[in-house]
């Protein structure tokens, strides 16, 4: 090197080369052990998680990406009541075990998702042998058996559980969703679910999880429920802001208001299912309309990067109450938003593209 730099001009060229290499490094494919990932940039803030299937963990490229970028896992479906408890006296542990084992082997945190929800429930749950709806006593006993079995199996391995998912109604004039849980048990199913989970693992962080929690009308109803639970001394520790967002919402103001309001109850906040759709939020399934191209334009890419930058800035500011940020799916190669709500419309809601490469939004999230 000494001989190579004989003239000041050589030195300038040498420095320029160094700068060029430094600038292009993050964009180049780097080996997993040298590449800095989201988990490293956010090391002193909060764990960065991702929702996974057992299949993704067996895919070499996806597993490598997970291990470089994330330090927390959430099973996307494997622990939901339908998949894990298909018959009253039979549990299907295989998929959930494989995710927990992967987490343990690689020193990743694991979140449990979820213990009580109105969707993806097993067929047998609400019916007796004759096909009649079960009584409140029977349903609570089933809930207790389920929660006790699942939480006990992963005690000490799962650090936080989404105990009750989406109990607030979609209709802003109503409070609790009129699910079979609510119809048969009233509000008690929520309280009991937390109590059963706490009894099975007193050290686990227990969370109420919901979507659209930044919209003022929903936020108020979620707050009302959380306040009731906290005042009744139900063992709840946190609230999950699902964060199925879009380039259009939430506004920074709405997001901050939710975080402040929920945490004012002494609860921790976790961002549990983050993605930023490039389309406006819709609830109901529908077919693709004429003229809907589903193209990921430069404009959408820019708006999405700006939204990601904005929400992560808020997350960093509230690091004292935010104890985890989890993305819902790994990359744009596969996202649940490809199917929902518009069948056959491709979406691009994550930080990695369809080739698992970091997108513009990724660099906005890590350059702070
Ligand atoms: C909800 C659930 C998740 C998942 C998403 C859609 O947010 O909590 O488990 O099913 O819907 O994939």
CSV table of C-alpha atoms and ligand atoms in Angstrom, one decimal:
chain,number,residue,atom,x,y,z
A,1,UNK,CA,0.0,0.0,0.0
A,2,UNK,CA,2.9,2.3,0.9
A,3,UNK,CA,4.4,2.0,-2.5
A,4,UNK,CA,1.1,2.4,-4.3
A,5,UNK,CA,0.5,5.9,-2.9
A,6,UNK,CA,3.3,7.9,-4.2
A,7,UNK,CA,1.5,11.1,-5.2
A,8,UNK,CA,-1.2,13.1,-3.4
A,9,UNK,CA,-3.4,12.4,-6.4
A,10,UNK,CA,-3.1,8.6,-5.7
A,11,UNK,CA,-4.1,9.3,-2.2
A,12,UNK,CA,-7.3,11.1,-3.3
A,13,UNK,CA,-8.1,8.3,-5.7
A,14,UNK,CA,-7.6,5.8,-2.9
A,15,UNK,CA,-9.9,7.7,-0.5
A,16,UNK,CA,-12.6,8.0,-3.3
A,17,UNK,CA,-12.4,4.2,-3.9
A,18,UNK,CA,-12.8,3.6,-0.2
A,19,UNK,CA,-15.9,5.8,-0.1
A,20,UNK,CA,-17.3,4.1,-3.2
A,21,UNK,CA,-16.9,0.7,-1.6
A,22,UNK,CA,-18.4,1.9,1.7
A,23,UNK,CA,-21.4,3.3,-0.1
A,24,UNK,CA,-22.1,0.3,-2.2
A,25,UNK,CA,-21.6,-2.3,0.5
A,26,UNK,CA,-25.1,-2.2,2.0
A,27,UNK,CA,-26.6,-2.7,-1.4
A,28,UNK,CA,-24.4,-5.6,-2.3
A,29,UNK,CA,-25.2,-9.2,-1.4
A,30,UNK,CA,-23.1,-9.8,1.7
A,31,UNK,CA,-22.4,-12.9,3.7
A,32,UNK,CA,-24.9,-13.3,6.5
A,33,UNK,CA,-22.3,-13.0,9.3
A,34,UNK,CA,-21.0,-9.6,8.1
A,35,UNK,CA,-24.2,-8.0,7.0
A,36,UNK,CA,-25.8,-5.7,9.6
A,37,UNK,CA,-29.5,-6.4,9.9
A,38,UNK,CA,-32.6,-4.6,11.3
A,39,UNK,CA,-31.9,-6.5,14.6
A,40,UNK,CA,-28.5,-4.8,14.9
A,41,UNK,CA,-29.7,-1.3,14.0
A,42,UNK,CA,-32.4,-1.6,16.6
A,43,UNK,CA,-30.4,-3.4,19.2
A,44,UNK,CA,-30.7,-0.7,21.8
A,45,UNK,CA,-34.4,-0.1,21.0
A,46,UNK,CA,-36.5,-3.2,20.8
A,47,UNK,CA,-36.5,-6.7,19.3
A,48,UNK,CA,-37.5,-6.9,15.6
A,49,UNK,CA,-39.6,-9.8,14.8
A,50,UNK,CA,-41.2,-11.6,11.8
A,51,UNK,CA,-44.2,-13.9,11.4
A,52,UNK,CA,-43.2,-17.2,9.9
A,53,UNK,CA,-44.4,-20.6,8.7
A,54,UNK,CA,-42.4,-23.8,9.4
A,55,UNK,CA,-41.8,-24.0,5.6
A,56,UNK,CA,-40.0,-20.6,5.5
A,57,UNK,CA,-37.6,-21.8,8.2
A,58,UNK,CA,-36.6,-24.8,6.0
A,59,UNK,CA,-36.0,-22.5,3.0
A,60,UNK,CA,-32.3,-21.7,2.9
A,61,UNK,CA,-32.6,-18.1,1.5
A,62,UNK,CA,-35.5,-17.2,3.8
A,63,UNK,CA,-33.9,-18.7,6.9
A,64,UNK,CA,-30.7,-16.8,6.1
A,65,UNK,CA,-32.6,-13.6,5.8
A,66,UNK,CA,-34.5,-14.2,9.0
A,67,UNK,CA,-31.3,-14.9,10.9
A,68,UNK,CA,-29.5,-11.8,9.6
A,69,UNK,CA,-32.4,-9.4,10.0
A,70,UNK,CA,-34.6,-10.5,12.9
A,71,UNK,CA,-34.3,-11.5,16.5
A,72,UNK,CA,-37.9,-12.5,17.3
A,73,UNK,CA,-40.4,-15.0,15.7
A,74,UNK,CA,-44.1,-15.2,15.7
A,75,UNK,CA,-45.8,-18.3,14.2
A,76,UNK,CA,-48.1,-16.9,11.5
A,77,UNK,CA,-50.7,-19.7,11.8
A,78,UNK,CA,-49.2,-22.7,13.7
A,79,UNK,CA,-50.4,-21.8,17.1
A,80,UNK,CA,-53.9,-20.6,16.3
A,81,UNK,CA,-56.5,-22.8,17.9
A,82,UNK,CA,-57.7,-24.4,14.6
A,83,UNK,CA,-54.3,-25.7,13.5
A,84,UNK,CA,-52.9,-26.6,16.9
A,85,UNK,CA,-56.0,-28.1,18.5
A,86,UNK,CA,-58.0,-29.7,15.6
A,87,UNK,CA,-59.9,-32.1,17.8
A,88,UNK,CA,-60.9,-31.9,21.4
A,89,UNK,CA,-58.5,-34.6,22.6
A,90,UNK,CA,-55.8,-34.0,20.0
A,91,UNK,CA,-53.2,-31.4,19.6
A,92,UNK,CA,-51.0,-30.9,16.6
A,93,UNK,CA,-47.7,-29.7,18.0
A,94,UNK,CA,-45.4,-30.4,15.0
A,95,UNK,CA,-45.5,-27.0,13.3
A,96,UNK,CA,-45.5,-24.9,16.5
A,97,UNK,CA,-42.7,-27.0,17.9
A,98,UNK,CA,-40.5,-26.6,14.8
A,99,UNK,CA,-40.8,-22.8,15.1
A,100,UNK,CA,-40.1,-22.7,18.8
A,101,UNK,CA,-37.1,-25.1,18.3
A,102,UNK,CA,-35.7,-22.9,15.5
A,103,UNK,CA,-36.0,-19.9,17.8
A,104,UNK,CA,-34.3,-21.7,20.7
A,105,UNK,CA,-31.5,-23.0,18.4
A,106,UNK,CA,-30.7,-19.6,17.1
A,107,UNK,CA,-31.4,-17.6,20.3
A,108,UNK,CA,-34.4,-15.7,18.9
A,109,UNK,CA,-37.2,-14.6,21.1
A,110,UNK,CA,-40.6,-16.2,20.3
A,111,UNK,CA,-44.0,-14.6,20.7
A,112,UNK,CA,-47.1,-16.8,21.0
A,113,UNK,CA,-50.0,-16.1,18.7
A,114,UNK,CA,-52.8,-16.5,19.7
A,115,UNK,CA,-54.8,-18.2,22.5
A,116,UNK,CA,-58.4,-16.9,21.9
A,117,UNK,CA,-59.8,-15.5,18.6
A,118,UNK,CA,-63.1,-15.7,16.7
A,119,UNK,CA,-61.3,-16.8,13.5
A,120,UNK,CA,-59.4,-20.0,12.7
A,121,UNK,CA,-61.2,-21.9,15.4
A,122,UNK,CA,-61.6,-25.7,15.3
A,123,UNK,CA,-64.9,-27.1,14.3
A,124,UNK,CA,-65.6,-28.9,17.6
A,125,UNK,CA,-65.1,-25.9,19.8
A,126,UNK,CA,-68.5,-24.4,20.1
A,127,UNK,CA,-70.6,-27.6,19.6
A,128,UNK,CA,-71.4,-30.6,21.8
A,129,UNK,CA,-71.6,-34.2,20.4
A,130,UNK,CA,-75.2,-33.7,19.3
A,131,UNK,CA,-74.2,-30.5,17.3
A,132,UNK,CA,-75.8,-28.1,19.8
A,133,UNK,CA,-74.1,-25.0,21.0
A,134,UNK,CA,-72.2,-25.6,24.2
A,135,UNK,CA,-73.0,-23.8,27.5
A,136,UNK,CA,-70.8,-21.1,29.0
A,137,UNK,CA,-69.4,-23.6,31.6
A,138,UNK,CA,-68.4,-26.0,28.9
A,139,UNK,CA,-66.8,-23.4,26.7
A,140,UNK,CA,-64.8,-21.8,29.5
A,141,UNK,CA,-63.6,-25.3,30.5
A,142,UNK,CA,-62.5,-25.9,26.9
A,143,UNK,CA,-60.8,-22.5,26.8
A,144,UNK,CA,-59.0,-23.3,30.1
A,145,UNK,CA,-57.9,-26.7,28.9
A,146,UNK,CA,-56.6,-25.3,25.6
A,147,UNK,CA,-54.7,-22.4,27.1
A,148,UNK,CA,-53.3,-24.5,29.9
A,149,UNK,CA,-52.0,-27.1,27.5
A,150,UNK,CA,-50.4,-24.7,25.0
A,151,UNK,CA,-48.9,-22.2,27.4
A,152,UNK,CA,-47.5,-25.0,29.7
A,153,UNK,CA,-45.9,-26.7,26.7
A,154,UNK,CA,-43.9,-23.6,25.8
A,155,UNK,CA,-43.4,-22.2,29.3
A,156,UNK,CA,-40.1,-20.5,29.5
A,157,UNK,CA,-39.7,-20.6,25.7
A,158,UNK,CA,-42.3,-18.1,24.7
A,159,UNK,CA,-41.8,-14.7,26.3
A,160,UNK,CA,-45.1,-13.0,25.3
A,161,UNK,CA,-48.6,-14.2,24.3
A,162,UNK,CA,-51.3,-12.6,22.3
A,163,UNK,CA,-54.0,-13.9,24.7
A,164,UNK,CA,-57.1,-12.4,23.2
A,165,UNK,CA,-57.2,-11.3,19.5
A,166,UNK,CA,-59.7,-8.8,18.0
A,167,UNK,CA,-62.5,-8.8,20.6
A,168,UNK,CA,-63.7,-5.3,19.7
A,169,UNK,CA,-66.5,-5.0,17.1
A,170,UNK,CA,-65.9,-3.6,13.6
A,171,UNK,CA,-69.1,-1.5,14.0
A,172,UNK,CA,-68.1,1.7,15.8
A,173,UNK,CA,-71.4,2.0,17.5
A,174,UNK,CA,-70.9,-1.4,19.3
A,175,UNK,CA,-68.4,-2.4,21.9
A,176,UNK,CA,-67.5,-6.1,21.9
A,177,UNK,CA,-67.6,-8.2,18.7
A,178,UNK,CA,-70.6,-10.5,18.7
A,179,UNK,CA,-68.5,-13.6,18.3
A,180,UNK,CA,-69.5,-17.0,19.6
A,181,UNK,CA,-67.1,-16.4,22.5
A,182,UNK,CA,-69.0,-13.3,23.4
A,183,UNK,CA,-72.5,-14.7,22.7
A,184,UNK,CA,-71.9,-17.8,24.9
A,185,UNK,CA,-69.7,-16.3,27.7
A,186,UNK,CA,-70.2,-12.6,27.7
A,187,UNK,CA,-67.2,-10.5,28.6
A,188,UNK,CA,-65.9,-13.2,30.9
A,189,UNK,CA,-64.1,-15.0,28.1
A,190,UNK,CA,-61.6,-12.2,28.0
A,191,UNK,CA,-60.9,-12.0,31.7
A,192,UNK,CA,-60.7,-15.8,32.0
A,193,UNK,CA,-58.4,-16.2,29.0
A,194,UNK,CA,-55.9,-13.9,30.7
A,195,UNK,CA,-56.3,-15.7,34.1
A,196,UNK,CA,-55.7,-19.1,32.6
A,197,UNK,CA,-52.6,-17.9,30.7
A,198,UNK,CA,-51.2,-16.3,33.8
A,199,UNK,CA,-51.8,-19.4,35.8
A,200,UNK,CA,-50.0,-21.5,33.2
A,201,UNK,CA,-47.0,-19.2,32.9
A,202,UNK,CA,-46.8,-16.4,35.5
A,203,UNK,CA,-43.7,-15.0,33.8
A,204,UNK,CA,-45.1,-14.6,30.3
A,205,UNK,CA,-46.1,-11.1,29.0
A,206,UNK,CA,-49.8,-11.2,28.3
A,207,UNK,CA,-51.2,-9.1,25.5
A,208,UNK,CA,-54.5,-7.9,24.1
A,209,UNK,CA,-54.1,-7.6,20.3
A,210,UNK,CA,-56.2,-5.7,17.8
A,211,UNK,CA,-56.2,-3.8,14.4
A,212,UNK,CA,-57.1,-0.3,13.4
A,213,UNK,CA,-56.2,0.7,17.0
A,214,UNK,CA,-55.1,4.2,15.8
A,215,UNK,CA,-58.5,5.1,14.3
A,216,UNK,CA,-60.0,7.3,17.0
A,217,UNK,CA,-63.3,5.5,17.3
A,218,UNK,CA,-61.6,2.1,17.6
A,219,UNK,CA,-58.9,3.4,19.9
A,220,UNK,CA,-61.5,4.6,22.4
A,221,UNK,CA,-63.2,1.2,22.5
A,222,UNK,CA,-59.9,-0.6,22.8
A,223,UNK,CA,-58.9,1.8,25.6
A,224,UNK,CA,-62.2,1.2,27.4
A,225,UNK,CA,-61.7,-2.5,27.3
A,226,UNK,CA,-58.1,-2.3,28.5
A,227,UNK,CA,-59.0,0.1,31.3
A,228,UNK,CA,-61.7,-2.2,32.5
A,229,UNK,CA,-59.2,-5.1,32.6
A,230,UNK,CA,-56.5,-3.1,34.3
A,231,UNK,CA,-58.9,-1.8,36.9
A,232,UNK,CA,-60.3,-5.3,37.6
A,233,UNK,CA,-56.7,-6.4,38.1
A,234,UNK,CA,-56.8,-8.9,35.3
A,235,UNK,CA,-53.2,-10.1,34.6
A,236,UNK,CA,-52.7,-8.2,31.4
A,237,UNK,CA,-49.3,-6.6,30.6
A,238,UNK,CA,-49.6,-5.1,27.2
A,239,UNK,CA,-51.4,-4.2,24.1
A,240,UNK,CA,-50.6,-5.4,20.6
A,241,UNK,CA,-51.0,-2.7,17.9
A,242,UNK,CA,-51.3,-5.1,14.9
A,243,UNK,CA,-50.2,-2.3,12.5
A,244,UNK,CA,-51.7,-3.6,9.3
A,245,UNK,CA,-51.3,-0.2,7.8
A,246,UNK,CA,-51.1,1.4,4.4
A,247,UNK,CA,-49.4,4.3,2.7
A,248,UNK,CA,-52.6,6.3,3.7
A,249,UNK,CA,-52.8,5.6,7.4
A,250,UNK,CA,-52.3,6.0,10.3
A,251,UNK,CA,-51.2,9.6,10.6
A,252,UNK,CA,-48.3,10.3,12.9
A,253,UNK,CA,-50.7,12.1,15.2
A,254,UNK,CA,-53.1,9.2,15.4
A,255,UNK,CA,-50.3,6.7,16.1
A,256,UNK,CA,-48.8,8.8,18.8
A,257,UNK,CA,-52.2,9.3,20.4
A,258,UNK,CA,-52.8,5.5,20.6
A,259,UNK,CA,-49.3,4.7,22.0
A,260,UNK,CA,-49.7,7.5,24.7
A,261,UNK,CA,-53.3,6.5,25.6
A,262,UNK,CA,-52.6,2.8,25.9
A,263,UNK,CA,-49.4,3.2,27.8
A,264,UNK,CA,-51.0,5.6,30.2
A,265,UNK,CA,-52.7,2.6,31.7
A,266,UNK,CA,-49.3,1.2,32.7
A,267,UNK,CA,-49.3,-1.3,29.7
A,268,UNK,CA,-46.4,-2.0,27.4
A,269,UNK,CA,-47.0,-1.7,23.7
A,270,UNK,CA,-45.9,-4.1,21.0
A,271,UNK,CA,-46.3,-3.6,17.3
A,272,UNK,CA,-47.3,-7.2,16.4
A,273,UNK,CA,-48.2,-7.5,12.7
A,274,UNK,CA,-46.6,-4.7,10.8
A,275,UNK,CA,-47.0,-4.2,7.1
A,276,UNK,CA,-47.7,-1.1,5.0
A,277,UNK,CA,-50.0,-1.9,2.1
A,278,UNK,CA,-49.7,0.1,-1.0
A,279,UNK,CA,-53.6,0.2,-1.3
A,280,UNK,CA,-56.2,1.7,1.0
A,281,UNK,CA,-57.6,-0.5,3.8
A,282,UNK,CA,-60.7,-2.5,2.9
A,283,UNK,CA,-62.3,-5.1,5.1
A,284,UNK,CA,-64.4,-7.3,2.7
A,285,UNK,CA,-63.2,-9.7,0.1
A,286,UNK,CA,-63.7,-8.7,-3.5
A,287,UNK,CA,-62.6,-9.5,-7.0
A,288,UNK,CA,-60.1,-7.4,-9.0
A,289,UNK,CA,-61.7,-4.5,-10.7
A,290,UNK,CA,-61.1,-3.5,-14.3
A,291,UNK,CA,-58.1,-1.2,-14.6
A,292,UNK,CA,-56.6,-2.3,-11.3
A,293,UNK,CA,-53.1,-3.1,-12.3
A,294,UNK,CA,-51.5,-3.9,-9.0
A,295,UNK,CA,-48.3,-2.3,-10.2
A,296,UNK,CA,-45.7,-1.2,-7.7
A,297,UNK,CA,-45.0,2.3,-9.1
A,298,UNK,CA,-42.1,4.6,-8.2
A,299,UNK,CA,-44.7,6.9,-6.6
A,300,UNK,CA,-46.1,4.0,-4.4
A,301,UNK,CA,-42.5,3.0,-3.5
A,302,UNK,CA,-41.7,6.5,-2.3
A,303,UNK,CA,-44.9,6.9,-0.3
A,304,UNK,CA,-44.3,3.6,1.3
A,305,UNK,CA,-40.7,4.5,2.3
A,306,UNK,CA,-42.0,7.8,3.8
A,307,UNK,CA,-44.6,6.0,5.8
A,308,UNK,CA,-42.1,3.4,7.1
A,309,UNK,CA,-39.7,6.2,8.0
A,310,UNK,CA,-42.4,8.1,9.8
A,311,UNK,CA,-43.7,5.2,11.9
A,312,UNK,CA,-40.2,4.0,12.9
A,313,UNK,CA,-39.4,7.5,14.0
A,314,UNK,CA,-42.4,7.3,16.3
A,315,UNK,CA,-41.4,3.8,17.5
A,316,UNK,CA,-37.9,5.0,18.4
A,317,UNK,CA,-39.3,8.0,20.2
A,318,UNK,CA,-41.5,5.7,22.3
A,319,UNK,CA,-38.9,3.1,22.9
A,320,UNK,CA,-39.6,3.3,26.7
A,321,UNK,CA,-43.0,1.7,26.2
A,322,UNK,CA,-42.6,-0.2,22.9
A,323,UNK,CA,-41.1,-3.6,23.7
A,324,UNK,CA,-41.2,-5.3,20.3
A,325,UNK,CA,-41.9,-4.6,16.6
A,326,UNK,CA,-42.9,-7.6,14.4
A,327,UNK,CA,-43.4,-7.7,10.7
A,328,UNK,CA,-46.3,-9.8,9.3
A,329,UNK,CA,-44.4,-12.0,6.7
A,330,UNK,CA,-40.8,-11.9,5.6
A,331,UNK,CA,-40.8,-10.3,2.1
A,332,UNK,CA,-43.0,-9.3,-0.8
A,333,UNK,CA,-42.5,-12.8,-2.2
A,334,UNK,CA,-45.3,-13.9,0.0
A,335,UNK,CA,-47.7,-11.8,1.9
A,336,UNK,CA,-51.2,-12.5,3.2
A,337,UNK,CA,-52.2,-9.2,1.4
A,338,UNK,CA,-51.7,-11.0,-2.0
A,339,UNK,CA,-55.0,-12.8,-1.2
A,340,UNK,CA,-56.8,-10.3,1.0
A,341,UNK,CA,-58.9,-8.4,0.5
A,342,UNK,CA,-58.7,-8.4,-3.3
A,343,UNK,CA,-58.1,-11.9,-4.7
A,344,UNK,CA,-55.3,-12.0,-7.2
A,345,UNK,CA,-53.9,-8.5,-6.6
A,346,UNK,CA,-50.3,-8.4,-5.7
A,347,UNK,CA,-49.2,-6.3,-2.8
A,348,UNK,CA,-45.8,-5.1,-1.7
A,349,UNK,CA,-46.1,-4.2,2.0
A,350,UNK,CA,-42.7,-5.3,3.5
A,351,UNK,CA,-39.1,-4.2,3.6
A,352,UNK,CA,-37.7,-6.9,1.4
A,353,UNK,CA,-38.7,-7.4,-2.3
A,354,UNK,CA,-39.7,-10.5,-4.1
A,355,UNK,CA,-36.0,-11.5,-4.4
A,356,UNK,CA,-35.5,-10.9,-0.7
A,357,UNK,CA,-33.5,-7.8,-1.3
A,358,UNK,CA,-33.8,-4.7,0.9
A,359,UNK,CA,-36.2,-2.1,-0.6
A,360,UNK,CA,-36.0,1.7,-0.4
A,361,UNK,CA,-38.1,1.6,2.7
A,362,UNK,CA,-35.6,-0.6,4.4
A,363,UNK,CA,-32.9,2.0,4.1
A,364,UNK,CA,-35.2,4.6,5.4
A,365,UNK,CA,-35.9,2.4,8.5
A,366,UNK,CA,-32.2,1.7,9.2
A,367,UNK,CA,-30.7,5.1,8.4
A,368,UNK,CA,-31.5,7.2,11.4
B,1,LIG,C1,-55.1,-11.0,12.0
B,1,LIG,C2,-54.5,-12.0,12.8
B,1,LIG,C3,-53.3,-12.7,12.2
B,1,LIG,C4,-53.4,-12.9,10.8
B,1,LIG,C5,-53.8,-11.7,10.1
B,1,LIG,C6,-54.0,-11.9,8.6
B,1,LIG,O1,-54.4,-9.8,12.1
B,1,LIG,O2,-54.2,-11.6,14.1
B,1,LIG,O3,-53.0,-13.9,12.9
B,1,LIG,O4,-54.4,-13.9,10.5
B,1,LIG,O5,-55.1,-11.3,10.6
B,1,LIG,O6,-53.0,-12.8,8.1
